[in-house]
PDB file of C-alpha atoms in Angstrom:
ATOM      1  CA  MET B   1     -19.612  20.780 -31.031  1.00  0.00           C
ATOM      2  CA  GLU B   2     -20.232  18.798 -27.858  1.00  0.00           C
ATOM      3  CA  GLU B   3     -17.224  18.561 -25.568  1.00  0.00           C
ATOM      4  CA  GLU B   4     -15.866  15.025 -25.193  1.00  0.00           C
ATOM      5  CA  ALA B   5     -16.289  13.525 -21.728  1.00  0.00           C
ATOM      6  CA  PRO B   6     -13.040  12.938 -19.789  1.00  0.00           C
ATOM      7  CA  ASP B   7     -11.816   9.383 -19.198  1.00  0.00           C
ATOM      8  CA  LEU B   8     -12.539   9.813 -15.497  1.00  0.00           C
ATOM      9  CA  LEU B   9     -14.443  12.295 -13.364  1.00  0.00           C
ATOM     10  CA  CYS B  10     -14.713  11.357  -9.689  1.00  0.00           C
ATOM     11  CA  GLN B  11     -15.344  12.942  -6.297  1.00  0.00           C
ATOM     12  CA  LEU B  12     -13.834  11.998  -2.957  1.00  0.00           C
ATOM     13  CA  GLU B  13     -15.132  13.249   0.389  1.00  0.00           C
ATOM     14  CA  ASN B  14     -11.982  12.855   2.509  1.00  0.00           C
ATOM     15  CA  VAL B  15      -8.731  14.080   0.986  1.00  0.00           C
ATOM     16  CA  GLN B  16      -6.687  13.254   4.094  1.00  0.00           C
ATOM     17  CA  GLY B  17      -7.498   9.561   3.756  1.00  0.00           C
ATOM     18  CA  LEU B  18      -6.131   9.598   0.192  1.00  0.00           C
ATOM     19  CA  VAL B  19      -3.016  11.470   1.350  1.00  0.00           C
ATOM     20  CA  ASP B  20      -2.463   8.797   4.030  1.00  0.00           C
ATOM     21  CA  ALA B  21      -2.829   5.974   1.508  1.00  0.00           C
ATOM     22  CA  LEU B  22      -0.405   7.478  -1.020  1.00  0.00           C
ATOM     23  CA  SER B  23       2.090   8.537   1.665  1.00  0.00           C
ATOM     24  CA  ALA B  24       2.258   4.908   2.846  1.00  0.00           C
ATOM     25  CA  VAL B  25       4.045   3.948  -0.392  1.00  0.00           C
ATOM     26  CA  ARG B  26       6.395   6.931  -0.497  1.00  0.00           C
ATOM     27  CA  TRP B  27       9.766   5.721   0.795  1.00  0.00           C
ATOM     28  CA  LYS B  28      12.036   8.420  -0.678  1.00  0.00           C
ATOM     29  CA  ARG B  29      11.832  12.054  -1.698  1.00  0.00           C
ATOM     30  CA  HIS B  30      11.780  11.689  -5.492  1.00  0.00           C
ATOM     31  CA  GLN B  31       9.544   8.881  -6.710  1.00  0.00           C
ATOM     32  CA  ASP B  32       7.683   8.301  -9.919  1.00  0.00           C
ATOM     33  CA  ALA B  33       4.363   6.496  -9.908  1.00  0.00           C
ATOM     34  CA  VAL B  34       2.133   4.964 -12.555  1.00  0.00           C
ATOM     35  CA  VAL B  35      -1.624   5.453 -12.274  1.00  0.00           C
ATOM     36  CA  GLU B  36      -3.952   2.997 -13.993  1.00  0.00           C
ATOM     37  CA  LEU B  37      -7.661   3.772 -14.401  1.00  0.00           C
ATOM     38  CA  SER B  38     -10.502   1.328 -14.902  1.00  0.00           C
ATOM     39  CA  GLU B  39     -14.236   1.026 -14.370  1.00  0.00           C
ATOM     40  CA  HIS B  40     -13.468  -0.744 -11.072  1.00  0.00           C
ATOM     41  CA  GLY B  41     -11.298   2.033  -9.592  1.00  0.00           C
ATOM     42  CA  ILE B  42      -7.786   3.485  -9.553  1.00  0.00           C
ATOM     43  CA  VAL B  43      -4.490   1.668  -8.974  1.00  0.00           C
ATOM     44  CA  LEU B  44      -1.252   3.535  -8.235  1.00  0.00           C
ATOM     45  CA  ILE B  45       2.052   1.636  -8.576  1.00  0.00           C
ATOM     46  CA  VAL B  46       5.591   2.550  -7.478  1.00  0.00           C
ATOM     47  CA  GLU B  47       8.762   0.521  -7.861  1.00  0.00           C
ATOM     48  CA  GLU B  48      12.465   0.586  -7.020  1.00  0.00           C
ATOM     49  CA  SER B  49      15.490  -1.367  -8.240  1.00  0.00           C
ATOM     50  CA  GLY B  50      13.411  -4.258  -9.557  1.00  0.00           C
ATOM     51  CA  CYS B  51      13.246  -5.522  -5.972  1.00  0.00           C
ATOM     52  CA  LEU B  52      10.472  -3.520  -4.331  1.00  0.00           C
ATOM     53  CA  GLN B  53       7.044  -2.638  -5.627  1.00  0.00           C
ATOM     54  CA  ALA B  54       3.951  -1.153  -3.984  1.00  0.00           C
ATOM     55  CA  LYS B  55       0.359  -0.823  -5.181  1.00  0.00           C
ATOM     56  CA  VAL B  56      -2.475   1.321  -3.812  1.00  0.00           C
ATOM     57  CA  TYR B  57      -5.965   0.109  -4.717  1.00  0.00           C
ATOM     58  CA  LEU B  58      -8.706   2.742  -4.652  1.00  0.00           C
ATOM     59  CA  LYS B  59     -11.941   0.932  -5.472  1.00  0.00           C
ATOM     60  CA  ARG B  60     -14.755   2.927  -7.057  1.00  0.00           C
ATOM     61  CA  GLU B  61     -16.842   2.429  -3.888  1.00  0.00           C
ATOM     62  CA  LEU B  62     -14.473   4.857  -2.128  1.00  0.00           C
ATOM     63  CA  PHE B  63     -15.777   7.721  -4.249  1.00  0.00           C
ATOM     64  CA  VAL B  64     -19.104   9.492  -3.878  1.00  0.00           C
ATOM     65  CA  ARG B  65     -19.087   9.954  -7.665  1.00  0.00           C
ATOM     66  CA  TYR B  66     -17.214   7.859 -10.228  1.00  0.00           C
ATOM     67  CA  GLU B  67     -17.880   8.487 -13.927  1.00  0.00           C
ATOM     68  CA  TYR B  68     -15.704   6.338 -16.170  1.00  0.00           C
ATOM     69  CA  ASN B  69     -15.826   6.924 -19.927  1.00  0.00           C
ATOM     70  CA  ALA B  70     -12.551   5.511 -21.232  1.00  0.00           C
ATOM     71  CA  GLN B  71     -11.993   2.577 -23.559  1.00  0.00           C
ATOM     72  CA  GLY B  72      -9.524   0.110 -22.078  1.00  0.00           C
ATOM     73  CA  ARG B  73      -7.380   1.107 -19.099  1.00  0.00           C
ATOM     74  CA  PRO B  74      -5.568   4.454 -19.477  1.00  0.00           C
ATOM     75  CA  ARG B  75      -2.160   4.647 -17.727  1.00  0.00           C
ATOM     76  CA  PHE B  76      -0.072   7.717 -16.983  1.00  0.00           C
ATOM     77  CA  GLY B  77       2.985   8.600 -14.937  1.00  0.00           C
ATOM     78  CA  VAL B  78       3.149  11.255 -12.210  1.00  0.00           C
ATOM     79  CA  SER B  79       5.538  12.477  -9.552  1.00  0.00           C
ATOM     80  CA  LEU B  80       4.269  10.847  -6.350  1.00  0.00           C
ATOM     81  CA  GLY B  81       5.624  13.663  -4.165  1.00  0.00           C
ATOM     82  CA  LEU B  82       3.940  16.381  -6.254  1.00  0.00           C
ATOM     83  CA  PHE B  83       0.671  14.440  -6.273  1.00  0.00           C
ATOM     84  CA  ILE B  84       0.696  14.164  -2.460  1.00  0.00           C
ATOM     85  CA  ASP B  85       1.676  17.836  -2.073  1.00  0.00           C
ATOM     86  CA  CYS B  86      -1.200  18.884  -4.365  1.00  0.00           C
ATOM     87  CA  LEU B  87      -3.708  16.802  -2.409  1.00  0.00           C
ATOM     88  CA  ASN B  88      -2.379  18.200   0.873  1.00  0.00           C
ATOM     89  CA  THR B  89      -3.360  21.722  -0.163  1.00  0.00           C
ATOM     90  CA  TYR B  90      -7.008  20.592  -0.024  1.00  0.00           C
ATOM     91  CA  SER B  91      -6.764  18.897   3.367  1.00  0.00           C
ATOM     92  CA  VAL B  92      -8.044  20.868   6.356  1.00  0.00           C
ATOM     93  CA  PRO B  93      -7.152  19.476   9.839  1.00  0.00           C
ATOM     94  CA  GLY B  94     -10.232  18.133  11.612  1.00  0.00           C
ATOM     95  CA  GLN B  95     -12.439  18.323   8.520  1.00  0.00           C
ATOM     96  CA  SER B  96     -13.374  15.948   5.702  1.00  0.00           C
ATOM     97  CA  SER B  97     -12.448  18.046   2.683  1.00  0.00           C
ATOM     98  CA  SER B  98     -14.075  17.052  -0.627  1.00  0.00           C
ATOM     99  CA  ILE B  99     -12.383  17.205  -4.025  1.00  0.00           C
ATOM    100  CA  GLN B 100     -13.100  16.436  -7.654  1.00  0.00           C
ATOM    101  CA  ILE B 101     -10.488  14.607  -9.748  1.00  0.00           C
ATOM    102  CA  GLN B 102     -10.569  14.685 -13.543  1.00  0.00           C
ATOM    103  CA  TYR B 103      -8.355  13.047 -16.179  1.00  0.00           C
ATOM    104  CA  PRO B 104      -7.343  14.099 -18.708  1.00  0.00           C
ATOM    105  CA  GLY B 105      -7.339  17.873 -18.911  1.00  0.00           C
ATOM    106  CA  PRO B 106      -6.665  19.780 -22.176  1.00  0.00           C
ATOM    107  CA  ASP B 107      -2.943  18.963 -21.989  1.00  0.00           C
ATOM    108  CA  MET B 108      -3.289  15.457 -20.494  1.00  0.00           C
ATOM    109  CA  GLN B 109      -3.066  16.778 -16.920  1.00  0.00           C
ATOM    110  CA  VAL B 110      -4.793  15.561 -13.787  1.00  0.00           C
ATOM    111  CA  LEU B 111      -7.201  18.325 -12.704  1.00  0.00           C
ATOM    112  CA  LEU B 112      -8.054  18.763  -9.016  1.00  0.00           C
ATOM    113  CA  LYS B 113     -10.841  21.005  -7.705  1.00  0.00           C
ATOM    114  CA  SER B 114     -12.172  21.669  -4.188  1.00  0.00           C
ATOM    115  CA  LEU B 115     -15.907  21.173  -3.608  1.00  0.00           C
ATOM    116  CA  ASP B 116     -16.371  22.537  -0.088  1.00  0.00           C
ATOM    117  CA  SER B 117     -17.237  26.146  -0.891  1.00  0.00           C
ATOM    118  CA  GLN B 118     -19.973  27.524  -3.146  1.00  0.00           C
ATOM    119  CA  ASP B 119     -18.285  30.920  -3.336  1.00  0.00           C
ATOM    120  CA  ALA B 120     -14.779  29.889  -4.420  1.00  0.00           C
ATOM    121  CA  SER B 121     -12.849  26.788  -5.338  1.00  0.00           C
ATOM    122  CA  ILE B 122      -9.175  25.864  -5.432  1.00  0.00           C
ATOM    123  CA  CYS B 123      -8.033  24.273  -8.694  1.00  0.00           C
ATOM    124  CA  ALA B 124      -4.734  22.568  -9.457  1.00  0.00           C
ATOM    125  CA  GLN B 125      -3.187  20.903 -12.484  1.00  0.00           C
ATOM    126  CA  LEU B 126      -0.753  18.000 -12.195  1.00  0.00           C
ATOM    127  CA  ARG B 127       1.395  17.285 -15.214  1.00  0.00           C
ATOM    128  CA  THR B 128       1.526  13.666 -16.365  1.00  0.00           C
ATOM    129  CA  ARG B 129       3.929  11.739 -18.577  1.00  0.00           C
ATOM    130  CA  ILE B 130       4.038   8.518 -20.541  1.00  0.00           C
ATOM    131  CA  PRO B 131       4.913   5.743 -18.064  1.00  0.00           C
ATOM    132  CA  GLU B 132       7.882   3.474 -18.520  1.00  0.00           C
ATOM    133  CA  THR B 133       7.354  -0.281 -18.660  1.00  0.00           C
ATOM    134  CA  PHE B 134       7.955  -1.969 -15.329  1.00  0.00           C
ATOM    135  CA  ALA B 135      11.131  -4.026 -15.140  1.00  0.00           C
ATOM    136  CA  TRP B 136       9.683  -7.054 -13.365  1.00  0.00           C
ATOM    137  CA  ASP B 137       6.505  -9.035 -13.094  1.00  0.00           C
ATOM    138  CA  TYR B 138       4.737  -8.418  -9.797  1.00  0.00           C
ATOM    139  CA  ASN B 139       2.269 -11.316 -10.106  1.00  0.00           C
ATOM    140  CA  PHE B 140       2.322 -13.069  -6.745  1.00  0.00           C
ATOM    141  CA  GLU B 141       2.141 -16.861  -6.716  1.00  0.00           C
ATOM    142  CA  PRO B 142       1.319 -18.839  -3.546  1.00  0.00           C
ATOM    143  CA  ALA B 143       4.022 -21.192  -2.264  1.00  0.00           C
ATOM    144  CA  GLY B 144       2.172 -24.484  -2.724  1.00  0.00           C
ATOM    145  CA  THR B 145      -1.410 -25.336  -1.787  1.00  0.00           C
ATOM    146  CA  ASN B 146      -1.247 -24.026   1.804  1.00  0.00           C
ATOM    147  CA  PRO B 147      -0.446 -20.310   2.182  1.00  0.00           C
ATOM    148  CA  LEU B 148       2.530 -19.281   4.324  1.00  0.00           C
ATOM    149  CA  THR B 149       1.078 -16.252   6.046  1.00  0.00           C
ATOM    150  CA  PHE B 150       0.610 -14.393   9.313  1.00  0.00           C
ATOM    151  CA  THR B 151      -1.267 -11.300  10.455  1.00  0.00           C
ATOM    152  CA  VAL B 152       0.461  -9.018  12.947  1.00  0.00           C
ATOM    153  CA  LYS B 153      -0.405  -5.657  14.500  1.00  0.00           C
ATOM    154  CA  SER B 154       0.940  -2.953  12.173  1.00  0.00           C
ATOM    155  CA  ALA B 155       2.635  -1.043  14.987  1.00  0.00           C
ATOM    156  CA  ALA B 156       4.407  -4.209  16.211  1.00  0.00           C
ATOM    157  CA  LEU B 157       5.613  -5.063  12.703  1.00  0.00           C
ATOM    158  CA  ARG B 158       7.012  -1.586  12.142  1.00  0.00           C
ATOM    159  CA  GLU B 159       8.700  -1.553  15.554  1.00  0.00           C
ATOM    160  CA  ALA B 160      10.250  -4.991  15.019  1.00  0.00           C
ATOM    161  CA  ILE B 161      11.735  -4.013  11.645  1.00  0.00           C
ATOM    162  CA  GLU B 162      13.108  -0.730  12.990  1.00  0.00           C
ATOM    163  CA  ASP B 163      14.661  -2.526  15.988  1.00  0.00           C
ATOM    164  CA  LEU B 164      16.573  -4.847  13.632  1.00  0.00           C
ATOM    165  CA  GLU B 165      18.350  -2.076  11.758  1.00  0.00           C
ATOM    166  CA  TRP B 166      22.024  -2.605  10.931  1.00  0.00           C
ATOM    167  CA  PRO B 167      23.676  -0.376   8.297  1.00  0.00           C
ATOM    168  CA  GLY B 168      23.540  -2.105   4.898  1.00  0.00           C
ATOM    169  CA  SER B 169      22.282  -5.324   6.436  1.00  0.00           C
ATOM    170  CA  SER B 170      19.547  -7.849   5.725  1.00  0.00           C
ATOM    171  CA  ILE B 171      16.712  -9.216   7.796  1.00  0.00           C
ATOM    172  CA  GLN B 172      15.982 -12.921   7.854  1.00  0.00           C
ATOM    173  CA  ILE B 173      12.341 -13.957   8.201  1.00  0.00           C
ATOM    174  CA  ILE B 174      11.671 -17.504   9.386  1.00  0.00           C
ATOM    175  CA  LEU B 175       8.266 -19.177   9.605  1.00  0.00           C
ATOM    176  CA  GLN B 176       8.052 -22.527  11.354  1.00  0.00           C
ATOM    177  CA  PRO B 177       5.079 -24.711  12.319  1.00  0.00           C
ATOM    178  CA  ASP B 178       6.499 -26.220  15.523  1.00  0.00           C
ATOM    179  CA  PRO B 179       6.235 -24.250  17.647  1.00  0.00           C
ATOM    180  CA  PRO B 180       4.047 -21.968  15.461  1.00  0.00           C
ATOM    181  CA  SER B 181       6.177 -18.834  15.281  1.00  0.00           C
ATOM    182  CA  VAL B 182       7.606 -15.997  13.223  1.00  0.00           C
ATOM    183  CA  ILE B 183      11.290 -15.165  13.751  1.00  0.00           C
ATOM    184  CA  LEU B 184      12.891 -11.943  12.515  1.00  0.00           C
ATOM    185  CA  ARG B 185      16.690 -11.879  12.727  1.00  0.00           C
ATOM    186  CA  GLY B 186      19.092  -9.054  11.962  1.00  0.00           C
ATOM    187  CA  GLU B 187      22.854  -9.417  11.562  1.00  0.00           C
ATOM    188  CA  GLY B 188      25.492  -6.739  11.935  1.00  0.00           C
ATOM    189  CA  HIS B 189      28.201  -6.357  14.579  1.00  0.00           C
ATOM    190  CA  GLY B 190      26.179  -8.942  16.469  1.00  0.00           C
ATOM    191  CA  ASP B 191      22.855 -10.720  16.177  1.00  0.00           C
ATOM    192  CA  LEU B 192      19.441  -9.496  17.198  1.00  0.00           C
ATOM    193  CA  GLN B 193      16.397 -11.728  17.026  1.00  0.00           C
ATOM    194  CA  ILE B 194      12.707 -11.120  17.641  1.00  0.00           C
ATOM    195  CA  ASP B 195      10.451 -14.135  18.187  1.00  0.00           C
ATOM    196  CA  LEU B 196       6.674 -13.922  17.788  1.00  0.00           C
ATOM    197  CA  LEU B 197       5.080 -17.070  19.155  1.00  0.00           C
ATOM    198  CA  TYR B 198       1.559 -17.603  17.843  1.00  0.00           C
ATOM    199  CA  HIS B 199       0.092 -19.083  21.040  1.00  0.00           C
ATOM    200  CA  ALA B 200       2.012 -16.794  23.410  1.00  0.00           C
ATOM    201  CA  HIS B 201       1.531 -13.502  21.540  1.00  0.00           C
ATOM    202  CA  THR B 202      -2.094 -13.656  20.384  1.00  0.00           C
ATOM    203  CA  ASP B 203      -2.437  -9.931  21.098  1.00  0.00           C
ATOM    204  CA  LEU B 204       0.225  -9.208  18.440  1.00  0.00           C
ATOM    205  CA  LEU B 205       0.003 -12.228  16.129  1.00  0.00           C
ATOM    206  CA  ALA B 206      -3.669 -12.443  15.177  1.00  0.00           C
ATOM    207  CA  ALA B 207      -3.396 -15.246  12.605  1.00  0.00           C
ATOM    208  CA  PHE B 208      -0.753 -17.761  11.535  1.00  0.00           C
ATOM    209  CA  GLN B 209      -0.622 -20.414   8.816  1.00  0.00           C
ATOM    210  CA  CYS B 210       2.492 -22.464   8.022  1.00  0.00           C
ATOM    211  CA  ASP B 211       2.926 -26.202   7.374  1.00  0.00           C
ATOM    212  CA  HIS B 212       6.713 -26.304   6.829  1.00  0.00           C
ATOM    213  CA  ARG B 213       9.740 -24.236   7.823  1.00  0.00           C
ATOM    214  CA  VAL B 214      10.863 -21.499   5.435  1.00  0.00           C
ATOM    215  CA  SER B 215      13.626 -18.929   5.717  1.00  0.00           C
ATOM    216  CA  PHE B 216      14.461 -15.992   3.467  1.00  0.00           C
ATOM    217  CA  LYS B 217      16.586 -12.845   3.739  1.00  0.00           C
ATOM    218  CA  TYR B 218      15.459  -9.418   2.584  1.00  0.00           C
ATOM    219  CA  LYS B 219      17.426  -6.207   2.201  1.00  0.00           C
ATOM    220  CA  TYR B 220      16.713  -4.013   5.222  1.00  0.00           C
ATOM    221  CA  LYS B 221      15.933  -0.800   3.303  1.00  0.00           C
ATOM    222  CA  PHE B 222      13.311  -2.568   1.177  1.00  0.00           C
ATOM    223  CA  LEU B 223      11.689  -4.296   4.147  1.00  0.00           C
ATOM    224  CA  ARG B 224      11.632  -1.036   6.122  1.00  0.00           C
ATOM    225  CA  ALA B 225       9.830   0.710   3.238  1.00  0.00           C
ATOM    226  CA  THR B 226       6.846  -1.628   3.712  1.00  0.00           C
ATOM    227  CA  THR B 227       6.061  -0.195   7.162  1.00  0.00           C
ATOM    228  CA  SER B 228       7.957   3.088   7.631  1.00  0.00           C
ATOM    229  CA  ASN B 229       5.096   5.344   6.458  1.00  0.00           C
ATOM    230  CA  ILE B 230       2.058   3.549   7.829  1.00  0.00           C
ATOM    231  CA  PRO B 231      -0.276   6.448   8.791  1.00  0.00           C
ATOM    232  CA  GLY B 232      -0.884   7.243  12.443  1.00  0.00           C
ATOM    233  CA  SER B 233      -4.595   6.438  12.061  1.00  0.00           C
ATOM    234  CA  VAL B 234      -3.759   2.777  11.368  1.00  0.00           C
ATOM    235  CA  ILE B 235      -1.376   2.600  14.338  1.00  0.00           C
ATOM    236  CA  LYS B 236      -3.884   4.344  16.625  1.00  0.00           C
ATOM    237  CA  GLU B 237      -6.710   1.977  15.642  1.00  0.00           C
ATOM    238  CA  ASN B 238      -4.386  -0.980  16.309  1.00  0.00           C
ATOM    239  CA  ARG B 239      -5.009  -2.440  12.861  1.00  0.00           C
ATOM    240  CA  GLY B 240      -3.263  -5.538  11.566  1.00  0.00           C
ATOM    241  CA  SER B 241      -1.017  -6.113   8.546  1.00  0.00           C
ATOM    242  CA  LYS B 242      -0.968  -9.378   6.640  1.00  0.00           C
ATOM    243  CA  VAL B 243       2.391 -10.847   5.582  1.00  0.00           C
ATOM    244  CA  THR B 244       2.586 -13.699   3.046  1.00  0.00           C
ATOM    245  CA  ILE B 245       5.599 -15.548   1.607  1.00  0.00           C
ATOM    246  CA  GLY B 246       5.007 -16.700  -1.958  1.00  0.00           C
ATOM    247  CA  ARG B 247       6.839 -18.868  -4.428  1.00  0.00           C
ATOM    248  CA  GLY B 248      10.591 -18.279  -4.457  1.00  0.00           C
ATOM    249  CA  GLY B 249      10.415 -16.215  -1.276  1.00  0.00           C
ATOM    250  CA  MET B 250       8.527 -13.247  -2.736  1.00  0.00           C
ATOM    251  CA  LEU B 251       7.190 -11.310   0.251  1.00  0.00           C
ATOM    252  CA  LYS B 252       3.799  -9.610   0.180  1.00  0.00           C
ATOM    253  CA  VAL B 253       2.833  -7.143   2.930  1.00  0.00           C
ATOM    254  CA  GLN B 254      -0.766  -5.875   2.953  1.00  0.00           C
ATOM    255  CA  HIS B 255      -2.207  -2.916   4.877  1.00  0.00           C
ATOM    256  CA  LEU B 256      -5.759  -1.574   5.064  1.00  0.00           C
ATOM    257  CA  ILE B 257      -6.067   2.213   5.344  1.00  0.00           C
ATOM    258  CA  PRO B 258      -9.398   3.936   6.145  1.00  0.00           C
ATOM    259  CA  ILE B 259     -10.359   6.642   3.676  1.00  0.00           C
ATOM    260  CA  SER B 260     -13.518   8.045   5.295  1.00  0.00           C
ATOM    261  CA  LYS B 261     -13.703   9.444   8.824  1.00  0.00           C
ATOM    262  CA  MET B 262     -15.048   7.084  11.492  1.00  0.00           C
ATOM    263  CA  SER B 263     -18.585   8.196  12.240  1.00  0.00           C
ATOM    264  CA  VAL B 264     -21.569   6.074  13.216  1.00  0.00           C
ATOM    265  CA  SER B 265     -23.854   8.440  11.306  1.00  0.00           C
ATOM    266  CA  HIS B 266     -21.919   7.851   8.085  1.00  0.00           C
ATOM    267  CA  PRO B 267     -23.861   5.694   5.580  1.00  0.00           C
ATOM    268  CA  TYR B 268     -20.840   3.439   5.057  1.00  0.00           C
ATOM    269  CA  VAL B 269     -20.336   2.703   8.760  1.00  0.00           C
ATOM    270  CA  ASP B 270     -22.494   0.137  10.530  1.00  0.00           C
ATOM    271  CA  SER B 271     -24.126   0.422  13.957  1.00  0.00           C
ATOM    272  CA  VAL B 272     -21.032  -0.653  15.903  1.00  0.00           C
ATOM    273  CA  GLY B 273     -18.688   1.684  14.058  1.00  0.00           C
ATOM    274  CA  TYR B 274     -16.935  -0.766  11.748  1.00  0.00           C
ATOM    275  CA  GLN B 275     -16.276   0.568   8.275  1.00  0.00           C
ATOM    276  CA  GLN B 276     -17.524  -1.460   5.359  1.00  0.00           C
ATOM    277  CA  PRO B 277     -14.865  -2.733   2.909  1.00  0.00           C
ATOM    278  CA  GLY B 278     -15.721  -0.065   0.327  1.00  0.00           C
ATOM    279  CA  ARG B 279     -14.320   2.668   2.585  1.00  0.00           C
ATOM    280  CA  ILE B 280     -10.860   1.106   2.816  1.00  0.00           C
ATOM    281  CA  ALA B 281      -7.807   1.601   0.571  1.00  0.00           C
ATOM    282  CA  TYR B 282      -5.796  -1.577   0.049  1.00  0.00           C
ATOM    283  CA  ILE B 283      -2.003  -1.273   0.055  1.00  0.00           C
ATOM    284  CA  GLU B 284       0.264  -4.099  -1.153  1.00  0.00           C
ATOM    285  CA  PHE B 285       4.058  -4.259  -1.064  1.00  0.00           C
ATOM    286  CA  PHE B 286       6.084  -6.891  -2.909  1.00  0.00           C
ATOM    287  CA  VAL B 287       9.707  -7.506  -1.861  1.00  0.00           C
ATOM    288  CA  LYS B 288      12.094  -9.870  -3.651  1.00  0.00           C
ATOM    289  CA  PRO B 289      14.356 -11.951  -1.391  1.00  0.00           C
ATOM    290  CA  GLU B 290      18.125 -11.846  -1.481  1.00  0.00           C
ATOM    291  CA  LEU B 291      19.672 -14.841  -3.180  1.00  0.00           C
ATOM    292  CA  SER B 292      22.197 -16.667  -1.036  1.00  0.00           C
ATOM    293  CA  GLU B 293      23.850 -20.070  -1.226  1.00  0.00           C
ATOM    294  CA  ASP B 294      23.056 -20.928   2.369  1.00  0.00           C
ATOM    295  CA  SER B 295      19.305 -20.303   2.299  1.00  0.00           C
ATOM    296  CA  THR B 296      17.360 -23.098   3.930  1.00  0.00           C
ATOM    297  CA  ASN B 297      14.079 -23.419   2.144  1.00  0.00           C
ATOM    298  CA  ASP B 298      11.901 -26.392   1.415  1.00  0.00           C
ATOM    299  CA  TYR B 299      11.206 -25.631  -2.236  1.00  0.00           C
TER     300      TYR B 299
END
């Protein structure tokens, strides 16, 4: 009897890039994640308290091999920490380690296998479970016809949020068109405010779009989770993160994380060293605002 093909069999040439992408959405020690498979790629989703959600998009172009045989879109739950720890065992500093990922195994596991040696291979099995239904809808709706958005250097965004830390506090984010600026304000035993002026800080604030003033507060621990584990490679390359405020104050923070090593000789890197979109993992965070009677919003 012919053995049935697995739902997914794929190969990735740089394990460390995948570790970086998944670590970016790990904000506490014990976290469960849901993995959804499709012919277009893999999406990993984590959530907390119905107020914070993160998604990692791994498009099929990231993989050197991607064989998809499933009907529909299989979903399974895993421990995010165990998944990252398993992948880390295949990562060798200074090298692009290749692995094969298969789902499901005989007992519905995720099977991992190293591909770098012809003489021996390291294999691992990651137990999965039936995922729970998510408590809230993470569909992001734009706030009107003109997006309220800005792009800021990832390192600057992380530093600004960390500087505004007050125990148990919130951070207020204000966008205003005149003068074009982003204001981050923390409140505790006193006030601390960071102003990013679009015309004055073009080295930090790469793009800005806002046609009316908006102001929302977000719980500090949730806002910090959106930047606290940005990998060093993103900070070193001085990449930017895009921040958008949607309907009702829903905040979306987007990061781009390189999966393959930067090399001009690589087929996915062009002559000036820029990676094509297929070699990038897309990370999205969604943060619900705090509801307060004194919010000043033009909705």
